[in-house]
């Protein structure tokens, strides 16, 4: 096989979420691109130029002849690069849930043609592509790796809520042999404004992605642990960090809630893989334990402030601002605000939650929590700033006696 890119190549993005949709838009600037999602509602909305997740601008979807959205994989004869951007969450036991990856792999394998390439972008543990995905492709399609089809792995580094475009983010690329790797690398370079880093193997590229998020998780867990300790000492963590970071080589991390589909999930993939090799990661595991507890800690910090004001928690009306897993984004997967809310409720408070960026219907369906539609301070004695959305910085309180609490300020 000759693995080369040319302008007749068709790109099929499988999974049109936070990662897949901007990826589809980026590739459509150079190639005929088809975005596929199993969620028919999502496909219908995108075809009308509506992105309910607010990831891309409407003009990128409307009047873009090179980009089409559909519910099923294409079966035409054009040589295709499939890019897989489906979720890789954890289950209730915090073990990798590969069901989306496996389902997408099987579907692609059933329409695969000789000479096609599958590039995985979904985050996973080192070895997953070679041990789980490739054997499925070979058995369903009947083709042999590097003879009938090629495989690449190129982890996405997109961060919801930040203004960085994916075209401006340096990419790690890899492939199932040196020719495929070169082609995958060239393909990404052809749509990016920046360089790529061609990793020596798929495993290395998979590991690099996990390391990036494990590193952030562990670093945040360290300052979160400091917050737990300094709370007991009665000193402000941010005052300590402001003083400490005047040292030239101090690492500037802030305490806070760690949720979402990346930092709060990916370390479990590393832990899973290490455990299969008979090693239990102490540092990574400890970081997870600390960060998992921070929603409850934020609630207890708020309750301390409330009771210090002589207020009784039972029946107290509290408004929590923000439900997304982090500031300025609509994503509420694994949000630790839920732990904060549940803890306050357990202590008898009447809690309502407001977040203008997240989809209220999805929160109700997925988490059983009804968010309030309008910001109304009149009935609430206490307001807790759980997520620092930009617009919460401009709120004017009609009643100056409203107790405002910022657990991580
Ligand atoms: N969200 C991020 O910021 C981010 C950043 C870097 C990497 N990642 C990784 O990228 C991957 C995707 O994450 P996401 O946040 O974009 O997920 P998402 O939930 O926003 O989107 C995934 C989409 O895939 C669709 N889907 C599921 N199974 C499918 C199938 N078999 N065929 C077609 N479509 C299917 C879903 O309907 C959904 O629309 C994950 O592995 C994640 O860890 C995410």
GROMACS .gro file of C-alpha atoms and ligand atoms in nm:
model
  453
    1UNK     CA    1   0.000   0.000   0.000
    2UNK     CA    2   0.108   0.360  -0.067
    3UNK     CA    3   0.001   0.582   0.218
    4UNK     CA    4  -0.021   0.935   0.078
    5UNK     CA    5  -0.257   1.226   0.127
    6UNK     CA    6  -0.422   1.404  -0.163
    7UNK     CA    7  -0.709   1.647  -0.199
    8UNK     CA    8  -0.954   1.372  -0.305
    9UNK     CA    9  -0.935   1.220   0.043
   10UNK     CA   10  -1.262   1.209   0.233
   11UNK     CA   11  -1.257   1.274   0.609
   12UNK     CA   12  -1.523   1.116   0.828
   13UNK     CA   13  -1.540   1.237   1.187
   14UNK     CA   14  -1.715   0.984   1.413
   15UNK     CA   15  -1.867   1.158   1.718
   16UNK     CA   16  -1.962   1.526   1.700
   17UNK     CA   17  -1.908   1.648   2.055
   18UNK     CA   18  -1.663   1.891   2.214
   19UNK     CA   19  -1.374   1.738   2.021
   20UNK     CA   20  -1.536   1.603   1.705
   21UNK     CA   21  -1.727   1.910   1.595
   22UNK     CA   22  -1.438   2.161   1.590
   23UNK     CA   23  -1.223   1.888   1.431
   24UNK     CA   24  -1.481   1.845   1.153
   25UNK     CA   25  -1.488   2.220   1.094
   26UNK     CA   26  -1.107   2.234   1.079
   27UNK     CA   27  -1.080   1.947   0.826
   28UNK     CA   28  -1.361   2.085   0.610
   29UNK     CA   29  -1.141   2.384   0.523
   30UNK     CA   30  -0.920   2.147   0.322
   31UNK     CA   31  -1.113   1.824   0.257
   32UNK     CA   32  -1.462   1.701   0.190
   33UNK     CA   33  -1.570   1.617   0.544
   34UNK     CA   34  -1.860   1.414   0.680
   35UNK     CA   35  -1.953   1.442   1.046
   36UNK     CA   36  -2.132   1.136   1.184
   37UNK     CA   37  -2.308   1.101   1.518
   38UNK     CA   38  -2.537   0.832   1.658
   39UNK     CA   39  -2.743   1.106   1.822
   40UNK     CA   40  -3.001   1.198   1.554
   41UNK     CA   41  -3.106   1.514   1.743
   42UNK     CA   42  -2.747   1.640   1.739
   43UNK     CA   43  -2.719   1.570   1.365
   44UNK     CA   44  -3.050   1.749   1.293
   45UNK     CA   45  -2.944   2.053   1.496
   46UNK     CA   46  -2.605   2.075   1.329
   47UNK     CA   47  -2.769   2.052   0.987
   48UNK     CA   48  -2.972   2.358   1.085
   49UNK     CA   49  -2.654   2.539   1.191
   50UNK     CA   50  -2.730   2.500   1.563
   51UNK     CA   51  -2.462   2.383   1.806
   52UNK     CA   52  -2.633   2.348   2.145
   53UNK     CA   53  -2.294   2.292   2.311
   54UNK     CA   54  -2.172   2.633   2.189
   55UNK     CA   55  -1.841   2.494   2.067
   56UNK     CA   56  -1.826   2.642   1.718
   57UNK     CA   57  -1.969   2.957   1.560
   58UNK     CA   58  -2.286   2.931   1.351
   59UNK     CA   59  -2.111   3.061   1.037
   60UNK     CA   60  -1.873   2.758   1.046
   61UNK     CA   61  -2.176   2.531   1.008
   62UNK     CA   62  -2.399   2.728   0.774
   63UNK     CA   63  -2.303   2.770   0.409
   64UNK     CA   64  -2.015   2.525   0.445
   65UNK     CA   65  -2.049   2.303   0.138
   66UNK     CA   66  -1.748   2.092   0.235
   67UNK     CA   67  -1.906   1.975   0.560
   68UNK     CA   68  -2.213   1.753   0.593
   69UNK     CA   69  -2.361   1.589   0.900
   70UNK     CA   70  -2.535   1.255   0.901
   71UNK     CA   71  -2.645   0.976   1.127
   72UNK     CA   72  -2.484   0.687   0.937
   73UNK     CA   73  -2.134   0.617   0.809
   74UNK     CA   74  -2.085   0.678   0.434
   75UNK     CA   75  -2.052   0.375   0.207
   76UNK     CA   76  -1.924   0.552  -0.107
   77UNK     CA   77  -1.601   0.441  -0.280
   78UNK     CA   78  -1.387   0.742  -0.188
   79UNK     CA   79  -1.067   0.674   0.004
   80UNK     CA   80  -1.140   0.773   0.360
   81UNK     CA   81  -0.970   0.872   0.682
   82UNK     CA   82  -1.204   0.800   0.974
   83UNK     CA   83  -1.130   1.012   1.280
   84UNK     CA   84  -1.278   0.869   1.600
   85UNK     CA   85  -1.385   1.123   1.863
   86UNK     CA   86  -1.635   0.929   2.075
   87UNK     CA   87  -1.645   0.945   2.457
   88UNK     CA   88  -1.418   0.734   2.676
   89UNK     CA   89  -1.567   0.774   3.025
   90UNK     CA   90  -1.531   0.557   3.336
   91UNK     CA   91  -1.801   0.336   3.483
   92UNK     CA   92  -1.933   0.333   3.841
   93UNK     CA   93  -1.621   0.146   3.957
   94UNK     CA   94  -1.397   0.409   3.794
   95UNK     CA   95  -1.283   0.157   3.534
   96UNK     CA   96  -1.253   0.252   3.163
   97UNK     CA   97  -1.583   0.227   2.976
   98UNK     CA   98  -1.472   0.143   2.622
   99UNK     CA   99  -1.822   0.066   2.493
  100UNK     CA  100  -1.842   0.381   2.273
  101UNK     CA  101  -1.494   0.319   2.131
  102UNK     CA  102  -1.574  -0.046   2.060
  103UNK     CA  103  -1.911   0.034   1.899
  104UNK     CA  104  -1.758   0.304   1.677
  105UNK     CA  105  -1.472   0.071   1.579
  106UNK     CA  106  -1.714  -0.208   1.480
  107UNK     CA  107  -1.932   0.028   1.273
  108UNK     CA  108  -1.632   0.174   1.090
  109UNK     CA  109  -1.490  -0.175   1.028
  110UNK     CA  110  -1.813  -0.280   0.857
  111UNK     CA  111  -1.779  -0.004   0.592
  112UNK     CA  112  -1.397   0.001   0.571
  113UNK     CA  113  -1.237  -0.012   0.223
  114UNK     CA  114  -0.887  -0.115   0.122
  115UNK     CA  115  -0.652   0.178   0.174
  116UNK     CA  116  -0.863   0.355   0.439
  117UNK     CA  117  -0.714   0.481   0.763
  118UNK     CA  118  -0.867   0.504   1.110
  119UNK     CA  119  -0.723   0.770   1.340
  120UNK     CA  120  -0.826   0.754   1.704
  121UNK     CA  121  -0.843   1.084   1.892
  122UNK     CA  122  -1.045   0.959   2.189
  123UNK     CA  123  -0.833   0.949   2.503
  124UNK     CA  124  -0.739   0.601   2.616
  125UNK     CA  125  -0.465   0.405   2.793
  126UNK     CA  126  -0.142   0.293   2.624
  127UNK     CA  127  -0.207  -0.030   2.436
  128UNK     CA  128  -0.583   0.014   2.393
  129UNK     CA  129  -0.565   0.093   2.020
  130UNK     CA  130  -0.344  -0.208   1.947
  131UNK     CA  131  -0.497  -0.455   2.193
  132UNK     CA  132  -0.868  -0.368   2.164
  133UNK     CA  133  -0.940  -0.164   1.849
  134UNK     CA  134  -0.712  -0.313   1.581
  135UNK     CA  135  -0.812  -0.679   1.643
  136UNK     CA  136  -1.178  -0.574   1.605
  137UNK     CA  137  -1.106  -0.394   1.278
  138UNK     CA  138  -0.919  -0.697   1.142
  139UNK     CA  139  -1.189  -0.945   1.238
  140UNK     CA  140  -1.489  -0.736   1.122
  141UNK     CA  141  -1.337  -0.598   0.800
  142UNK     CA  142  -1.129  -0.900   0.705
  143UNK     CA  143  -0.834  -0.671   0.617
  144UNK     CA  144  -0.485  -0.699   0.766
  145UNK     CA  145  -0.327  -0.404   0.945
  146UNK     CA  146  -0.088  -0.204   0.722
  147UNK     CA  147  -0.188  -0.412   0.419
  148UNK     CA  148  -0.560  -0.338   0.388
  149UNK     CA  149  -0.588  -0.047   0.630
  150UNK     CA  150  -0.374   0.179   0.849
  151UNK     CA  151  -0.431   0.308   1.201
  152UNK     CA  152  -0.318   0.630   1.366
  153UNK     CA  153  -0.354   0.782   1.710
  154UNK     CA  154  -0.354   1.159   1.762
  155UNK     CA  155  -0.486   1.278   2.097
  156UNK     CA  156  -0.692   1.596   2.109
  157UNK     CA  157  -0.585   1.872   2.351
  158UNK     CA  158  -0.890   2.092   2.317
  159UNK     CA  159  -1.003   2.261   2.639
  160UNK     CA  160  -1.370   2.370   2.661
  161UNK     CA  161  -1.425   2.728   2.770
  162UNK     CA  162  -1.087   2.848   2.645
  163UNK     CA  163  -1.046   3.057   2.331
  164UNK     CA  164  -0.764   2.846   2.181
  165UNK     CA  165  -0.869   2.714   1.836
  166UNK     CA  166  -0.777   2.352   1.770
  167UNK     CA  167  -0.582   2.463   1.460
  168UNK     CA  168  -0.344   2.652   1.689
  169UNK     CA  169  -0.268   2.361   1.921
  170UNK     CA  170   0.046   2.152   1.858
  171UNK     CA  171  -0.049   1.791   1.782
  172UNK     CA  172   0.105   1.461   1.875
  173UNK     CA  173   0.063   1.210   1.589
  174UNK     CA  174   0.148   0.844   1.540
  175UNK     CA  175   0.075   0.551   1.311
  176UNK     CA  176   0.073   0.174   1.280
  177UNK     CA  177   0.391   0.176   1.069
  178UNK     CA  178   0.630   0.449   0.956
  179UNK     CA  179   0.443   0.523   0.626
  180UNK     CA  180   0.103   0.544   0.794
  181UNK     CA  181   0.252   0.757   1.073
  182UNK     CA  182   0.400   0.994   0.811
  183UNK     CA  183   0.068   1.021   0.632
  184UNK     CA  184  -0.125   1.086   0.955
  185UNK     CA  185   0.130   1.349   1.052
  186UNK     CA  186   0.106   1.520   0.710
  187UNK     CA  187  -0.272   1.510   0.725
  188UNK     CA  188  -0.281   1.699   1.056
  189UNK     CA  189  -0.010   1.941   0.944
  190UNK     CA  190  -0.221   2.021   0.637
  191UNK     CA  191  -0.501   2.165   0.854
  192UNK     CA  192  -0.305   2.313   1.147
  193UNK     CA  193  -0.140   2.653   1.178
  194UNK     CA  194   0.129   2.499   1.400
  195UNK     CA  195   0.373   2.209   1.402
  196UNK     CA  196   0.307   1.848   1.491
  197UNK     CA  197   0.509   1.607   1.701
  198UNK     CA  198   0.538   1.265   1.541
  199UNK     CA  199   0.566   1.012   1.825
  200UNK     CA  200   0.762   0.688   1.772
  201UNK     CA  201   0.459   0.465   1.834
  202UNK     CA  202   0.086   0.463   1.898
  203UNK     CA  203   0.149   0.358   2.261
  204UNK     CA  204   0.374   0.660   2.319
  205UNK     CA  205   0.110   0.895   2.177
  206UNK     CA  206  -0.161   0.735   2.394
  207UNK     CA  207   0.061   0.763   2.701
  208UNK     CA  208   0.153   1.127   2.628
  209UNK     CA  209  -0.213   1.232   2.640
  210UNK     CA  210  -0.273   1.057   2.972
  211UNK     CA  211   0.041   1.208   3.120
  212UNK     CA  212  -0.074   1.561   3.033
  213UNK     CA  213  -0.396   1.521   3.227
  214UNK     CA  214  -0.249   1.312   3.510
  215UNK     CA  215   0.009   1.585   3.561
  216UNK     CA  216  -0.258   1.854   3.593
  217UNK     CA  217  -0.467   1.636   3.823
  218UNK     CA  218  -0.176   1.564   4.057
  219UNK     CA  219  -0.064   1.928   4.064
  220UNK     CA  220  -0.414   2.052   4.140
  221UNK     CA  221  -0.456   1.784   4.406
  222UNK     CA  222  -0.143   1.917   4.577
  223UNK     CA  223  -0.283   2.270   4.612
  224UNK     CA  224  -0.623   2.123   4.702
  225UNK     CA  225  -0.456   1.931   4.983
  226UNK     CA  226  -0.294   2.256   5.096
  227UNK     CA  227  -0.641   2.413   5.098
  228UNK     CA  228  -0.763   2.133   5.328
  229UNK     CA  229  -0.468   2.187   5.563
  230UNK     CA  230  -0.477   2.569   5.567
  231UNK     CA  231  -0.850   2.565   5.629
  232UNK     CA  232  -0.777   2.384   5.956
  233UNK     CA  233  -0.507   2.641   6.035
  234UNK     CA  234  -0.742   2.930   5.963
  235UNK     CA  235  -0.522   3.087   5.696
  236UNK     CA  236  -0.619   3.168   5.337
  237UNK     CA  237  -0.465   2.929   5.084
  238UNK     CA  238  -0.458   3.193   4.812
  239UNK     CA  239  -0.262   3.428   5.041
  240UNK     CA  240  -0.007   3.152   5.094
  241UNK     CA  241   0.014   3.073   4.722
  242UNK     CA  242   0.051   3.441   4.628
  243UNK     CA  243   0.349   3.463   4.861
  244UNK     CA  244   0.501   3.130   4.750
  245UNK     CA  245   0.473   3.200   4.379
  246UNK     CA  246   0.710   3.495   4.404
  247UNK     CA  247   0.978   3.224   4.382
  248UNK     CA  248   1.094   3.191   4.019
  249UNK     CA  249   1.037   2.817   3.986
  250UNK     CA  250   0.710   2.782   4.180
  251UNK     CA  251   0.437   2.599   3.985
  252UNK     CA  252   0.126   2.815   3.970
  253UNK     CA  253  -0.179   2.594   4.033
  254UNK     CA  254  -0.497   2.697   4.209
  255UNK     CA  255  -0.723   2.492   4.435
  256UNK     CA  256  -1.068   2.412   4.300
  257UNK     CA  257  -1.320   2.157   4.182
  258UNK     CA  258  -1.187   1.906   3.928
  259UNK     CA  259  -1.459   1.759   3.705
  260UNK     CA  260  -1.520   1.717   3.333
  261UNK     CA  261  -1.446   1.441   3.087
  262UNK     CA  262  -1.066   1.474   3.089
  263UNK     CA  263  -0.871   1.559   3.406
  264UNK     CA  264  -1.114   1.380   3.637
  265UNK     CA  265  -1.131   1.070   3.414
  266UNK     CA  266  -0.799   1.013   3.236
  267UNK     CA  267  -0.596   0.932   3.551
  268UNK     CA  268  -0.828   0.633   3.605
  269UNK     CA  269  -0.724   0.505   3.261
  270UNK     CA  270  -0.360   0.524   3.369
  271UNK     CA  271  -0.439   0.356   3.701
  272UNK     CA  272  -0.632   0.081   3.521
  273UNK     CA  273  -0.349   0.003   3.281
  274UNK     CA  274  -0.083   0.014   3.555
  275UNK     CA  275  -0.287  -0.225   3.770
  276UNK     CA  276  -0.310  -0.478   3.487
  277UNK     CA  277   0.071  -0.473   3.501
  278UNK     CA  278   0.066  -0.532   3.877
  279UNK     CA  279   0.155  -0.178   3.980
  280UNK     CA  280  -0.081   0.046   4.178
  281UNK     CA  281   0.008   0.413   4.111
  282UNK     CA  282   0.039   0.579   4.453
  283UNK     CA  283   0.083   0.943   4.350
  284UNK     CA  284  -0.180   0.941   4.074
  285UNK     CA  285  -0.425   0.748   4.294
  286UNK     CA  286  -0.374   0.982   4.590
  287UNK     CA  287  -0.431   1.285   4.365
  288UNK     CA  288  -0.764   1.140   4.254
  289UNK     CA  289  -0.870   1.071   4.614
  290UNK     CA  290  -0.803   1.432   4.718
  291UNK     CA  291  -0.971   1.587   4.413
  292UNK     CA  292  -1.279   1.363   4.444
  293UNK     CA  293  -1.345   1.512   4.790
  294UNK     CA  294  -1.331   1.881   4.700
  295UNK     CA  295  -1.704   1.927   4.633
  296UNK     CA  296  -1.779   1.823   4.990
  297UNK     CA  297  -1.495   2.040   5.119
  298UNK     CA  298  -1.637   2.344   4.936
  299UNK     CA  299  -1.975   2.274   5.099
  300UNK     CA  300  -1.821   2.246   5.446
  301UNK     CA  301  -1.624   2.567   5.396
  302UNK     CA  302  -1.943   2.745   5.294
  303UNK     CA  303  -2.132   2.598   5.592
  304UNK     CA  304  -1.864   2.722   5.832
  305UNK     CA  305  -1.903   3.075   5.694
  306UNK     CA  306  -2.283   3.049   5.715
  307UNK     CA  307  -2.295   2.930   6.075
  308UNK     CA  308  -2.030   3.186   6.176
  309UNK     CA  309  -2.287   3.450   6.067
  310UNK     CA  310  -2.537   3.301   6.311
  311UNK     CA  311  -2.754   3.155   6.033
  312UNK     CA  312  -2.930   2.821   6.072
  313UNK     CA  313  -2.869   2.585   5.781
  314UNK     CA  314  -3.200   2.405   5.815
  315UNK     CA  315  -3.444   2.563   5.571
  316UNK     CA  316  -3.187   2.828   5.467
  317UNK     CA  317  -3.228   2.933   5.103
  318UNK     CA  318  -2.897   2.909   4.919
  319UNK     CA  319  -2.835   2.995   4.554
  320UNK     CA  320  -2.538   2.819   4.393
  321UNK     CA  321  -2.395   2.999   4.090
  322UNK     CA  322  -2.252   2.771   3.822
  323UNK     CA  323  -2.303   2.403   3.748
  324UNK     CA  324  -2.054   2.344   3.461
  325UNK     CA  325  -1.742   2.150   3.555
  326UNK     CA  326  -1.536   2.463   3.502
  327UNK     CA  327  -1.567   2.831   3.413
  328UNK     CA  328  -1.700   2.963   3.081
  329UNK     CA  329  -1.812   2.631   2.936
  330UNK     CA  330  -2.136   2.438   2.896
  331UNK     CA  331  -1.995   2.095   2.986
  332UNK     CA  332  -2.129   1.958   3.316
  333UNK     CA  333  -1.998   1.601   3.294
  334UNK     CA  334  -1.864   1.484   3.632
  335UNK     CA  335  -1.922   1.829   3.777
  336UNK     CA  336  -1.822   1.845   4.142
  337UNK     CA  337  -2.081   2.118   4.199
  338UNK     CA  338  -2.327   1.831   4.235
  339UNK     CA  339  -2.138   1.707   4.544
  340UNK     CA  340  -2.144   2.060   4.687
  341UNK     CA  341  -2.519   2.088   4.630
  342UNK     CA  342  -2.597   1.743   4.771
  343UNK     CA  343  -2.391   1.807   5.083
  344UNK     CA  344  -2.569   2.138   5.152
  345UNK     CA  345  -2.905   1.965   5.102
  346UNK     CA  346  -2.801   1.685   5.339
  347UNK     CA  347  -2.752   1.949   5.608
  348UNK     CA  348  -3.105   2.079   5.552
  349UNK     CA  349  -3.048   2.379   5.325
  350UNK     CA  350  -3.291   2.460   5.041
  351UNK     CA  351  -3.056   2.486   4.746
  352UNK     CA  352  -3.122   2.620   4.399
  353UNK     CA  353  -2.865   2.628   4.121
  354UNK     CA  354  -2.826   2.875   3.833
  355UNK     CA  355  -2.604   2.833   3.530
  356UNK     CA  356  -2.684   3.020   3.209
  357UNK     CA  357  -2.429   2.821   3.005
  358UNK     CA  358  -2.545   2.464   3.062
  359UNK     CA  359  -2.847   2.300   2.904
  360UNK     CA  360  -3.110   2.273   3.182
  361UNK     CA  361  -3.302   1.992   3.013
  362UNK     CA  362  -2.990   1.776   2.984
  363UNK     CA  363  -2.901   1.838   3.351
  364UNK     CA  364  -3.252   1.732   3.452
  365UNK     CA  365  -3.245   1.422   3.231
  366UNK     CA  366  -2.893   1.311   3.320
  367UNK     CA  367  -2.861   1.416   3.685
  368UNK     CA  368  -3.219   1.467   3.803
  369UNK     CA  369  -3.149   1.823   3.914
  370UNK     CA  370  -3.373   2.110   3.806
  371UNK     CA  371  -3.172   2.429   3.758
  372UNK     CA  372  -3.350   2.764   3.801
  373UNK     CA  373  -3.409   2.954   3.477
  374UNK     CA  374  -3.378   3.309   3.606
  375UNK     CA  375  -3.131   3.471   3.839
  376UNK     CA  376  -3.336   3.581   4.141
  377UNK     CA  377  -3.163   3.682   4.464
  378UNK     CA  378  -3.472   3.802   4.646
  379UNK     CA  379  -3.557   3.470   4.803
  380UNK     CA  380  -3.201   3.361   4.879
  381UNK     CA  381  -3.009   3.459   5.190
  382UNK     CA  382  -2.681   3.309   5.071
  383UNK     CA  383  -2.511   3.296   4.731
  384UNK     CA  384  -2.223   3.055   4.667
  385UNK     CA  385  -1.999   3.119   4.368
  386UNK     CA  386  -1.918   2.759   4.268
  387UNK     CA  387  -1.794   2.824   3.912
  388UNK     CA  388  -1.628   3.147   3.802
  389UNK     CA  389  -1.816   3.207   3.476
  390UNK     CA  390  -1.712   3.543   3.335
  391UNK     CA  391  -2.063   3.685   3.363
  392UNK     CA  392  -2.087   3.613   3.736
  393UNK     CA  393  -1.823   3.880   3.786
  394UNK     CA  394  -2.076   4.146   3.679
  395UNK     CA  395  -2.366   4.051   3.904
  396UNK     CA  396  -2.523   4.335   4.099
  397UNK     CA  397  -2.688   4.235   4.425
  398UNK     CA  398  -3.009   4.425   4.497
  399UNK     CA  399  -2.995   4.326   4.860
  400UNK     CA  400  -2.664   4.418   5.022
  401UNK     CA  401  -2.729   4.175   5.309
  402UNK     CA  402  -2.700   3.871   5.077
  403UNK     CA  403  -2.415   3.661   5.214
  404UNK     CA  404  -2.172   3.594   4.926
  405UNK     CA  405  -1.938   3.296   4.956
  406UNK     CA  406  -1.647   3.204   4.729
  407UNK     CA  407  -1.515   2.870   4.861
  408UNK     CA  408  -1.194   2.890   4.658
  409UNK     CA  409  -1.134   3.265   4.648
  410LIG     N1  410  -1.400   1.744   2.602
  410LIG     C1  411  -1.273   1.773   2.598
  410LIG     O1  412  -1.233   1.881   2.633
  410LIG     C2  413  -1.171   1.676   2.546
  410LIG     C3  414  -1.040   1.721   2.525
  410LIG     C4  415  -0.946   1.633   2.476
  410LIG     C5  416  -0.981   1.499   2.453
  410LIG     N2  417  -1.108   1.458   2.478
  410LIG     C6  418  -1.141   1.319   2.448
  410LIG     O2  419  -1.213   1.317   2.327
  410LIG     C7  420  -1.313   1.215   2.328
  410LIG     C8  421  -1.448   1.275   2.299
  410LIG     O3  422  -1.482   1.363   2.403
  410LIG     P1  423  -1.594   1.473   2.386
  410LIG     O4  424  -1.583   1.562   2.503
  410LIG     O5  425  -1.587   1.534   2.251
  410LIG     O6  426  -1.726   1.383   2.397
  410LIG     P2  427  -1.878   1.429   2.371
  410LIG     O7  428  -1.962   1.347   2.461
  410LIG     O8  429  -1.888   1.577   2.375
  410LIG     O9  430  -1.905   1.385   2.220
  410LIG     C9  431  -1.900   1.254   2.176
  410LIG    C10  432  -2.003   1.235   2.067
  410LIG    O10  433  -1.988   1.104   2.016
  410LIG    C11  434  -2.116   1.054   1.983
  410LIG     N3  435  -2.106   0.908   1.972
  410LIG    C12  436  -2.099   0.815   2.069
  410LIG     N4  437  -2.085   0.692   2.016
  410LIG    C13  438  -2.083   0.706   1.882
  410LIG    C14  439  -2.070   0.617   1.772
  410LIG     N5  440  -2.058   0.486   1.790
  410LIG     N6  441  -2.074   0.668   1.646
  410LIG    C15  442  -2.089   0.800   1.625
  410LIG     N7  443  -2.102   0.891   1.726
  410LIG    C16  444  -2.097   0.844   1.852
  410LIG    C17  445  -2.205   1.104   2.094
  410LIG    O11  446  -2.341   1.105   2.057
  410LIG    C18  447  -2.148   1.245   2.116
  410LIG    O12  448  -2.216   1.343   2.040
  410LIG    C19  449  -1.301   1.148   2.465
  410LIG    O13  450  -1.218   1.037   2.456
  410LIG    C20  451  -1.234   1.254   2.549
  410LIG    O14  452  -1.161   1.200   2.657
  410LIG    C21  453  -1.204   1.543   2.523
   0.00000   0.00000   0.00000
